[in-house]
Amino acid sequence: MYNQYFGLKENPFALSPDPRYLYLSQRHQDALAHLMYGITGGGGFVLLTGEVGTGKTLMIRALLQRLPESVDVALVLYPFLSVREFMMALCDDLHIAKPSEPSLKALIDTLNTFLLENHAKGRRTVLIVDEAHRLNRDVLEQIRLLTNLETTKEKLLQIVLVGQPELNEVLAQPEMRQLTQRITARYDLQALTAHDTRAYVQHRGRVAGATTQLFSSPALWWAHRLTHGVPRLINILCDRALLATYARGRHKVNLAIMRTAAREVEFGPRTARRRLPIALAVVLTAIVVGAVIVWQLAPERIPARLSVWIAQLSPTREPQPESRVESPSVAASEPVTSTPAPPVPNAVTTPAAVPAASLAQIFTDPTIPTDTNTAFERLFTHWGLVYAEHTGSTGCERAQNAGLRCLFESGTWNNLRLLNRPAIIELVDESGNRHHVLVSKLTEDRVTLEFPDRLIELPMTEIDRAWFGKYLLLWDPPAVGDRAIRRGMRSASVVWVREALARYGIPQSSSVPADLFDASLEAQVKDFQRRHQLQDDGIVGKMTLIYLRTYDSNAQSPQITAVSVAPVTR
């Protein structure tokens, strides 16, 4: 109903498990990595548990998209089956012709023959059982017995059990100990954090076609508080909030609308309940407002538990405190000059393009280096730098010594396209080995990976099977530093922000002190953030700095897309 009103192509909060809408929080990345590792590990059970609505089924869909073509999958979604019915469902999903008299023994023999033939062809077979906590004990025992189908070296059938936390209780029973002992990987999928809830809602909006932020920060904080970060509940609440916003003729969900939507779907306290005493209500309001402010002002966080290549990177040095400057008007102020990173040369040596290879070839070909140092060497080249000429124990230390900064995040192709800078991404092969490669070009559906002697272009869908969203890129901070800039500050940094916005196309008033971050400048920053699909909090944090730097005449950032975000025309 509201899609056209908000400029959306489709409903961003539909409950169907569409893999396009999968937001890979750090927890979801870990879960997907555990599943991939368990499946490619060569035997035993893999266990994925999580509360209702945390995204288990969507994780399965995403897993299916990432599995190699050499894997055959049987997906059993209906758990209320007898042992014989379960075996018949398994054979049907693997397209195995059932015997004329499908007794249990005949079904197992037929399955065993199929698995041996598949193994001889170099193919793997995976059984995924959703809602496994609802399986009866006899079926669970039969599933355990299926792991006895093996060669002398490995299991013929890899099994993934997915269910609610009650599955752990079932498997903890003494009679289930033989099955439990065969679990080689397990992961409990938790709800989203407050930070991830905000990113999750924004991600779904972008996938559906949103070009501006549809929810205010207080509204998203309230949504997280009521839903406890459960994705399914977030979808229900946000869908109702957008509908209410549409009905009121507004264009953004605020806190009041979110609270109303919560009452309509019975997420919050009912209005019929007795009102709190006035004093207690004031205290609670202060706590809520304070929490919202703290959440909004929190600096961009480094995702927790990143892999070794990121964890070893040294943190950026704290910038020096900004000095106070006089308060001239914008017209009278002298422009703040930035000290740019070494300029990007006019003619960068570009490796030759080669015929398209598969991702598997990249992982196995010894002539294609996928180590971290090589990826950094290629990344430095795009910035006109020679990696070996700079000191540091990590690539980020060397970048910092060269006047650049590292940004390491988790996201999607859309994030890389918006940031529009060459980036190192981390890929994980079937054996769990990690590979670091440089993305030097992005089109609508293809990615160019750059190596010292070649460029390899692959479909995004193929890389998606090995990429869990981790990326690292370089950016050049302005001379005023990379400290967050916000309302109330007076410094040279504010002058730089005003000049960057003016170059973008947002005019500045000559009647306002150039070094003062006032309410009007905050509104302009929010406008800029919305146009670049950033959190419109009015704070010039790291991500906003990176985008503003794009419009700095002293910056010479390399790009990976042919078209960058165009300045606003007025």
CSV table of N, CA and C in Angstrom, one decimal, residues 377-512:
chain,number,residue,atom,x,y,z
A,377,GLU,N,49.4,-4.5,-1.3
A,377,GLU,CA,50.3,-4.0,-2.4
A,377,GLU,C,49.4,-3.4,-3.5
A,378,ARG,N,48.4,-4.2,-4.0
A,378,ARG,CA,47.6,-3.7,-5.1
A,378,ARG,C,46.8,-2.5,-4.7
A,379,LEU,N,46.3,-2.5,-3.4
A,379,LEU,CA,45.5,-1.4,-2.9
A,379,LEU,C,46.3,-0.1,-2.8
A,380,PHE,N,47.5,-0.2,-2.4
A,380,PHE,CA,48.4,0.9,-2.3
A,380,PHE,C,48.7,1.5,-3.7
A,381,THR,N,48.8,0.6,-4.7
A,381,THR,CA,49.1,1.1,-6.0
A,381,THR,C,48.0,2.0,-6.5
A,382,HIS,N,46.7,1.8,-6.1
A,382,HIS,CA,45.6,2.6,-6.6
A,382,HIS,C,45.7,4.0,-5.9
A,383,TRP,N,46.4,4.1,-4.8
A,383,TRP,CA,46.6,5.4,-4.1
A,383,TRP,C,47.9,6.0,-4.5
A,384,GLY,N,48.6,5.5,-5.5
A,384,GLY,CA,49.9,6.1,-6.0
A,384,GLY,C,51.0,5.8,-5.0
A,385,LEU,N,50.9,4.7,-4.2
A,385,LEU,CA,51.9,4.4,-3.2
A,385,LEU,C,52.6,3.1,-3.5
A,386,VAL,N,53.8,2.9,-3.0
A,386,VAL,CA,54.5,1.6,-3.1
A,386,VAL,C,54.5,1.0,-1.7
A,387,TYR,N,53.9,-0.1,-1.5
A,387,TYR,CA,53.7,-0.7,-0.2
A,387,TYR,C,55.0,-1.0,0.5
A,388,ALA,N,56.0,-1.4,-0.2
A,388,ALA,CA,57.3,-1.8,0.4
A,388,ALA,C,58.1,-0.5,0.9
A,389,GLU,N,57.7,0.7,0.5
A,389,GLU,CA,58.4,1.9,0.9
A,389,GLU,C,57.9,2.4,2.2
A,390,HIS,N,56.9,1.8,2.8
A,390,HIS,CA,56.3,2.4,4.0
A,390,HIS,C,56.5,1.3,5.1
A,391,THR,N,56.8,1.8,6.3
A,391,THR,CA,57.0,0.9,7.4
A,391,THR,C,55.8,0.6,8.2
A,392,GLY,N,55.8,-0.5,8.9
A,392,GLY,CA,54.6,-0.9,9.8
A,392,GLY,C,54.5,-2.4,9.8
A,393,SER,N,54.0,-2.9,10.9
A,393,SER,CA,53.8,-4.3,11.1
A,393,SER,C,52.6,-4.8,10.4
A,394,THR,N,51.6,-4.0,10.0
A,394,THR,CA,50.4,-4.3,9.3
A,394,THR,C,50.2,-3.4,8.2
A,395,GLY,N,49.3,-3.8,7.3
A,395,GLY,CA,49.0,-2.9,6.2
A,395,GLY,C,48.4,-1.6,6.6
A,396,CYS,N,47.6,-1.6,7.7
A,396,CYS,CA,47.0,-0.4,8.2
A,396,CYS,C,48.0,0.6,8.8
A,397,GLU,N,49.0,0.0,9.5
A,397,GLU,CA,50.1,0.8,10.0
A,397,GLU,C,50.8,1.5,8.9
A,398,ARG,N,51.1,0.8,7.8
A,398,ARG,CA,51.8,1.4,6.7
A,398,ARG,C,50.9,2.5,6.1
A,399,ALA,N,49.6,2.2,6.0
A,399,ALA,CA,48.7,3.2,5.4
A,399,ALA,C,48.7,4.5,6.2
A,400,GLN,N,48.7,4.3,7.6
A,400,GLN,CA,48.6,5.4,8.4
A,400,GLN,C,49.9,6.2,8.3
A,401,ASN,N,51.0,5.6,8.2
A,401,ASN,CA,52.3,6.3,8.0
A,401,ASN,C,52.4,7.0,6.7
A,402,ALA,N,51.5,6.6,5.8
A,402,ALA,CA,51.5,7.3,4.5
A,402,ALA,C,50.4,8.3,4.4
A,403,GLY,N,49.8,8.6,5.6
A,403,GLY,CA,48.7,9.6,5.6
A,403,GLY,C,47.3,9.2,5.3
A,404,LEU,N,47.1,7.9,5.3
A,404,LEU,CA,45.8,7.3,5.0
A,404,LEU,C,45.2,6.7,6.3
A,405,ARG,N,44.0,6.3,6.2
A,405,ARG,CA,43.3,5.5,7.3
A,405,ARG,C,42.6,4.3,6.7
A,406,CYS,N,42.5,3.3,7.6
A,406,CYS,CA,41.8,2.1,7.2
A,406,CYS,C,40.3,2.2,7.7
A,407,LEU,N,39.4,1.7,6.9
A,407,LEU,CA,38.1,1.5,7.3
A,407,LEU,C,37.8,0.0,7.2
A,408,PHE,N,37.5,-0.7,8.2
A,408,PHE,CA,37.1,-2.1,8.1
A,408,PHE,C,35.7,-2.3,8.7
A,409,GLU,N,34.9,-2.9,7.9
A,409,GLU,CA,33.4,-3.0,8.2
A,409,GLU,C,32.9,-4.3,7.6
A,410,SER,N,31.6,-4.5,7.9
A,410,SER,CA,30.9,-5.6,7.3
A,410,SER,C,29.7,-5.0,6.6
A,411,GLY,N,29.4,-5.5,5.4
A,411,GLY,CA,28.3,-4.9,4.6
A,411,GLY,C,28.0,-5.7,3.4
A,412,THR,N,27.6,-5.0,2.4
A,412,THR,CA,27.1,-5.7,1.1
A,412,THR,C,27.8,-5.0,-0.1
A,413,TRP,N,27.5,-5.5,-1.3
A,413,TRP,CA,28.0,-4.8,-2.5
A,413,TRP,C,27.5,-3.4,-2.6
A,414,ASN,N,26.3,-3.2,-2.1
A,414,ASN,CA,25.8,-1.8,-2.2
A,414,ASN,C,26.6,-0.8,-1.3
A,415,ASN,N,27.1,-1.3,-0.1
A,415,ASN,CA,27.9,-0.5,0.7
A,415,ASN,C,29.2,-0.1,-0.1
A,416,LEU,N,29.8,-1.1,-0.7
A,416,LEU,CA,31.1,-0.8,-1.5
A,416,LEU,C,30.8,0.1,-2.6
A,417,ARG,N,29.6,0.0,-3.2
A,417,ARG,CA,29.3,0.8,-4.4
A,417,ARG,C,29.1,2.3,-3.9
A,418,LEU,N,28.5,2.5,-2.8
A,418,LEU,CA,28.3,3.8,-2.2
A,418,LEU,C,29.6,4.4,-1.8
A,419,LEU,N,30.5,3.7,-1.1
A,419,LEU,CA,31.8,4.2,-0.7
A,419,LEU,C,32.7,4.4,-1.9
A,420,ASN,N,32.6,3.7,-2.9
A,420,ASN,CA,33.2,3.9,-4.2
A,420,ASN,C,34.7,4.1,-4.1
A,421,ARG,N,35.4,3.1,-3.4
A,421,ARG,CA,36.8,3.1,-3.3
A,421,ARG,C,37.3,1.6,-3.4
A,422,PRO,N,38.5,1.4,-4.0
A,422,PRO,CA,39.0,0.0,-4.0
A,422,PRO,C,39.0,-0.6,-2.6
A,423,ALA,N,38.6,-1.9,-2.5
A,423,ALA,CA,38.5,-2.5,-1.2
A,423,ALA,C,39.0,-3.9,-1.2
A,424,ILE,N,39.6,-4.3,-0.1
A,424,ILE,CA,40.0,-5.7,0.1
A,424,ILE,C,38.9,-6.5,0.7
A,425,ILE,N,38.5,-7.6,0.1
A,425,ILE,CA,37.4,-8.4,0.7
A,425,ILE,C,38.0,-9.7,1.2
A,426,GLU,N,37.4,-10.3,2.1
A,426,GLU,CA,37.8,-11.6,2.7
A,426,GLU,C,36.9,-12.7,2.1
A,427,LEU,N,37.5,-13.7,1.5
A,427,LEU,CA,36.7,-14.8,1.0
A,427,LEU,C,37.1,-16.1,1.7
A,428,VAL,N,36.2,-17.0,1.9
A,428,VAL,CA,36.4,-18.3,2.6
A,428,VAL,C,36.1,-19.4,1.7
A,429,ASP,N,37.1,-20.3,1.5
A,429,ASP,CA,36.8,-21.4,0.5
A,429,ASP,C,36.2,-22.6,1.2
A,430,GLU,N,36.0,-23.7,0.5
A,430,GLU,CA,35.2,-24.8,1.1
A,430,GLU,C,36.0,-25.5,2.2
A,431,SER,N,37.3,-25.3,2.3
A,431,SER,CA,38.0,-25.9,3.4
A,431,SER,C,38.2,-24.9,4.6
A,432,GLY,N,37.6,-23.8,4.5
A,432,GLY,CA,37.6,-22.8,5.6
A,432,GLY,C,38.8,-21.9,5.5
A,433,ASN,N,39.6,-22.0,4.5
A,433,ASN,CA,40.8,-21.1,4.3
A,433,ASN,C,40.3,-19.7,3.9
A,434,ARG,N,41.0,-18.7,4.4
A,434,ARG,CA,40.7,-17.3,4.1
A,434,ARG,C,41.6,-16.7,3.1
A,435,HIS,N,41.0,-16.0,2.1
A,435,HIS,CA,41.7,-15.4,1.0
A,435,HIS,C,41.3,-13.9,1.0
A,436,HIS,N,42.3,-13.1,0.7
A,436,HIS,CA,42.1,-11.6,0.7
A,436,HIS,C,42.5,-11.1,-0.7
A,437,VAL,N,41.5,-10.5,-1.4
A,437,VAL,CA,41.6,-10.1,-2.7
A,437,VAL,C,41.1,-8.7,-2.9
A,438,LEU,N,41.6,-8.0,-3.9
A,438,LEU,CA,41.3,-6.6,-4.1
A,438,LEU,C,40.1,-6.4,-5.1
A,439,VAL,N,39.1,-5.7,-4.7
A,439,VAL,CA,38.0,-5.3,-5.7
A,439,VAL,C,38.4,-4.0,-6.3
A,440,SER,N,38.6,-4.0,-7.6
A,440,SER,CA,39.1,-2.7,-8.3
A,440,SER,C,38.0,-2.1,-9.1
A,441,LYS,N,36.9,-2.9,-9.4
A,441,LYS,CA,35.8,-2.4,-10.2
A,441,LYS,C,34.5,-3.1,-9.9
A,442,LEU,N,33.4,-2.3,-9.9
A,442,LEU,CA,32.1,-2.9,-9.7
A,442,LEU,C,31.2,-2.4,-10.8
A,443,THR,N,30.4,-3.3,-11.3
A,443,THR,CA,29.3,-3.0,-12.2
A,443,THR,C,28.0,-3.4,-11.5
A,444,GLU,N,26.9,-3.4,-12.3
A,444,GLU,CA,25.6,-3.8,-11.7
A,444,GLU,C,25.6,-5.2,-11.1
A,445,ASP,N,26.3,-6.1,-11.8
A,445,ASP,CA,26.2,-7.5,-11.3
A,445,ASP,C,27.5,-8.3,-11.5
A,446,ARG,N,28.6,-7.6,-11.7
A,446,ARG,CA,29.9,-8.2,-11.9
A,446,ARG,C,31.0,-7.5,-11.0
A,447,VAL,N,32.0,-8.2,-10.7
A,447,VAL,CA,33.1,-7.7,-9.8
A,447,VAL,C,34.4,-8.0,-10.5
A,448,THR,N,35.3,-7.0,-10.5
A,448,THR,CA,36.6,-7.2,-11.0
A,448,THR,C,37.6,-7.4,-9.9
A,449,LEU,N,38.3,-8.5,-9.8
A,449,LEU,CA,39.3,-8.7,-8.8
A,449,LEU,C,40.7,-8.5,-9.4
A,450,GLU,N,41.5,-7.8,-8.7
A,450,GLU,CA,42.8,-7.4,-9.2
A,450,GLU,C,44.0,-8.2,-8.5
A,451,PHE,N,44.9,-8.7,-9.3
A,451,PHE,CA,46.1,-9.4,-8.9
A,451,PHE,C,47.3,-8.8,-9.6
A,452,PRO,N,48.5,-9.1,-9.1
A,452,PRO,CA,49.7,-8.4,-9.7
A,452,PRO,C,49.8,-8.5,-11.2
A,453,ASP,N,49.4,-9.6,-11.8
A,453,ASP,CA,49.6,-9.8,-13.2
A,453,ASP,C,48.3,-10.0,-14.0
A,454,ARG,N,47.1,-9.8,-13.4
A,454,ARG,CA,45.9,-10.0,-14.1
A,454,ARG,C,44.7,-9.4,-13.4
A,455,LEU,N,43.7,-9.2,-14.2
A,455,LEU,CA,42.3,-8.8,-13.7
A,455,LEU,C,41.4,-9.9,-14.0
A,456,ILE,N,40.6,-10.3,-13.0
A,456,ILE,CA,39.6,-11.4,-13.2
A,456,ILE,C,38.2,-10.9,-12.9
A,457,GLU,N,37.3,-11.0,-13.8
A,457,GLU,CA,36.0,-10.5,-13.6
A,457,GLU,C,35.0,-11.7,-13.4
A,458,LEU,N,34.2,-11.6,-12.3
A,458,LEU,CA,33.3,-12.7,-12.0
A,458,LEU,C,31.9,-12.2,-11.6
A,459,PRO,N,30.9,-13.0,-11.8
A,459,PRO,CA,29.6,-12.6,-11.3
A,459,PRO,C,29.5,-12.4,-9.8
A,460,MET,N,28.8,-11.4,-9.4
A,460,MET,CA,28.6,-11.2,-7.9
A,460,MET,C,28.1,-12.5,-7.2
A,461,THR,N,27.1,-13.2,-7.9
A,461,THR,CA,26.5,-14.3,-7.3
A,461,THR,C,27.5,-15.4,-7.0
A,462,GLU,N,28.6,-15.5,-7.8
A,462,GLU,CA,29.6,-16.5,-7.6
A,462,GLU,C,30.4,-16.2,-6.4
A,463,ILE,N,30.8,-14.9,-6.3
A,463,ILE,CA,31.6,-14.4,-5.1
A,463,ILE,C,30.8,-14.5,-3.9
A,464,ASP,N,29.5,-14.3,-3.9
A,464,ASP,CA,28.7,-14.3,-2.7
A,464,ASP,C,28.8,-15.6,-2.0
A,465,ARG,N,29.1,-16.7,-2.7
A,465,ARG,CA,29.2,-18.0,-2.0
A,465,ARG,C,30.4,-18.0,-1.0
A,466,ALA,N,31.3,-17.2,-1.2
A,466,ALA,CA,32.5,-17.2,-0.4
A,466,ALA,C,32.7,-15.9,0.4
A,467,TRP,N,31.9,-14.9,0.1
A,467,TRP,CA,32.1,-13.6,0.8
A,467,TRP,C,31.0,-13.4,1.9
A,468,PHE,N,31.5,-13.2,3.1
A,468,PHE,CA,30.5,-13.0,4.2
A,468,PHE,C,30.4,-11.6,4.7
A,469,GLY,N,30.8,-10.6,3.8
A,469,GLY,CA,30.6,-9.2,4.0
A,469,GLY,C,31.7,-8.4,4.6
A,470,LYS,N,32.9,-9.1,4.9
A,470,LYS,CA,34.0,-8.3,5.5
A,470,LYS,C,34.8,-7.6,4.4
A,471,TYR,N,35.0,-6.3,4.6
A,471,TYR,CA,35.9,-5.6,3.7
A,471,TYR,C,36.7,-4.5,4.4
A,472,LEU,N,37.8,-4.1,3.7
A,472,LEU,CA,38.7,-3.1,4.2
A,472,LEU,C,39.0,-2.2,3.1
A,473,LEU,N,39.0,-0.8,3.3
A,473,LEU,CA,39.4,0.1,2.3
A,473,LEU,C,40.2,1.2,3.0
A,474,LEU,N,40.8,2.0,2.1
A,474,LEU,CA,41.6,3.2,2.6
A,474,LEU,C,40.9,4.5,2.3
A,475,TRP,N,41.1,5.5,3.1
A,475,TRP,CA,40.6,6.8,2.9
A,475,TRP,C,41.5,7.8,3.4
A,476,ASP,N,41.5,9.0,2.8
A,476,ASP,CA,42.4,10.0,3.2
A,476,ASP,C,41.7,11.1,4.0
A,477,PRO,N,42.0,11.2,5.3
A,477,PRO,CA,41.3,12.2,6.2
A,477,PRO,C,41.8,13.6,5.8
A,478,PRO,N,41.0,14.7,6.0
A,478,PRO,CA,41.4,16.0,5.8
A,478,PRO,C,42.5,16.4,6.8
A,479,ALA,N,43.1,17.6,6.5
A,479,ALA,CA,44.2,18.0,7.4
A,479,ALA,C,43.7,18.3,8.8
A,480,VAL,N,42.4,18.6,9.0
A,480,VAL,CA,41.9,18.9,10.3
A,480,VAL,C,41.7,17.7,11.2
A,481,GLY,N,41.9,16.5,10.6
A,481,GLY,CA,41.8,15.3,11.4
A,481,GLY,C,40.6,14.5,11.1
A,482,ASP,N,40.4,13.4,11.8
A,482,ASP,CA,39.3,12.5,11.6
A,482,ASP,C,38.4,12.4,12.9
A,483,ARG,N,38.5,13.3,13.8
A,483,ARG,CA,37.6,13.3,14.9
A,483,ARG,C,36.2,13.7,14.6
A,484,ALA,N,35.2,13.1,15.3
A,484,ALA,CA,33.8,13.4,15.0
A,484,ALA,C,33.5,14.9,15.2
A,485,ILE,N,32.7,15.4,14.4
A,485,ILE,CA,32.4,16.9,14.4
A,485,ILE,C,30.9,17.0,14.6
A,486,ARG,N,30.5,17.7,15.6
A,486,ARG,CA,29.0,17.8,15.9
A,486,ARG,C,28.6,19.2,16.4
A,487,ARG,N,27.3,19.3,16.5
A,487,ARG,CA,26.7,20.6,16.9
A,487,ARG,C,27.3,21.2,18.2
A,488,GLY,N,27.6,22.5,18.2
A,488,GLY,CA,28.1,23.1,19.4
A,488,GLY,C,29.6,23.3,19.3
A,489,MET,N,30.3,22.6,18.4
A,489,MET,CA,31.8,22.8,18.3
A,489,MET,C,32.1,24.0,17.6
A,490,ARG,N,33.3,24.6,17.9
A,490,ARG,CA,33.9,25.7,17.2
A,490,ARG,C,35.4,25.4,16.9
A,491,SER,N,35.7,25.2,15.6
A,491,SER,CA,37.0,24.7,15.3
A,491,SER,C,37.3,24.8,13.8
A,492,ALA,N,38.5,24.6,13.4
A,492,ALA,CA,38.9,24.6,12.0
A,492,ALA,C,38.2,23.5,11.3
A,493,SER,N,37.8,22.4,12.0
A,493,SER,CA,37.1,21.3,11.4
A,493,SER,C,35.8,21.7,10.8
A,494,VAL,N,35.1,22.6,11.6
A,494,VAL,CA,33.8,23.1,11.2
A,494,VAL,C,33.9,23.9,9.9
A,495,VAL,N,35.0,24.7,9.8
A,495,VAL,CA,35.2,25.4,8.6
A,495,VAL,C,35.4,24.5,7.4
A,496,TRP,N,36.1,23.4,7.6
A,496,TRP,CA,36.3,22.4,6.5
A,496,TRP,C,35.0,21.8,6.1
A,497,VAL,N,34.1,21.5,7.1
A,497,VAL,CA,32.8,20.9,6.7
A,497,VAL,C,32.0,21.8,5.9
A,498,ARG,N,32.0,23.1,6.3
A,498,ARG,CA,31.2,24.1,5.5
A,498,ARG,C,31.7,24.2,4.1
A,499,GLU,N,33.1,24.2,3.9
A,499,GLU,CA,33.6,24.3,2.6
A,499,GLU,C,33.3,23.1,1.7
A,500,ALA,N,33.4,21.9,2.4
A,500,ALA,CA,33.1,20.6,1.6
A,500,ALA,C,31.6,20.6,1.2
A,501,LEU,N,30.7,21.1,2.1
A,501,LEU,CA,29.3,21.1,1.7
A,501,LEU,C,29.1,22.1,0.6
A,502,ALA,N,29.8,23.2,0.6
A,502,ALA,CA,29.6,24.2,-0.4
A,502,ALA,C,30.1,23.7,-1.8
A,503,ARG,N,31.2,22.9,-1.8
A,503,ARG,CA,31.6,22.3,-3.0
A,503,ARG,C,30.6,21.3,-3.5
A,504,TYR,N,30.0,20.6,-2.6
A,504,TYR,CA,29.0,19.6,-3.0
A,504,TYR,C,27.7,20.3,-3.6
A,505,GLY,N,27.5,21.5,-3.2
A,505,GLY,CA,26.3,22.2,-3.8
A,505,GLY,C,25.4,22.8,-2.8
A,506,ILE,N,25.7,22.8,-1.5
A,506,ILE,CA,24.9,23.3,-0.4
A,506,ILE,C,25.5,24.6,0.0
A,507,PRO,N,24.9,25.8,-0.4
A,507,PRO,CA,25.5,27.1,-0.1
A,507,PRO,C,25.5,27.4,1.4
A,508,GLN,N,26.5,28.2,1.8
A,508,GLN,CA,26.7,28.5,3.2
A,508,GLN,C,26.4,30.0,3.4
A,509,SER,N,25.8,30.4,4.5
A,509,SER,CA,25.5,31.8,4.8
A,509,SER,C,26.7,32.5,5.3
A,510,SER,N,26.9,33.7,4.8
A,510,SER,CA,28.0,34.6,5.2
A,510,SER,C,27.8,35.2,6.5
A,511,SER,N,26.6,35.2,7.0
A,511,SER,CA,26.3,35.8,8.3
A,511,SER,C,26.5,34.9,9.5
A,512,VAL,N,26.9,33.7,9.3
A,512,VAL,CA,27.2,32.8,10.4
A,512,VAL,C,28.7,32.6,10.5
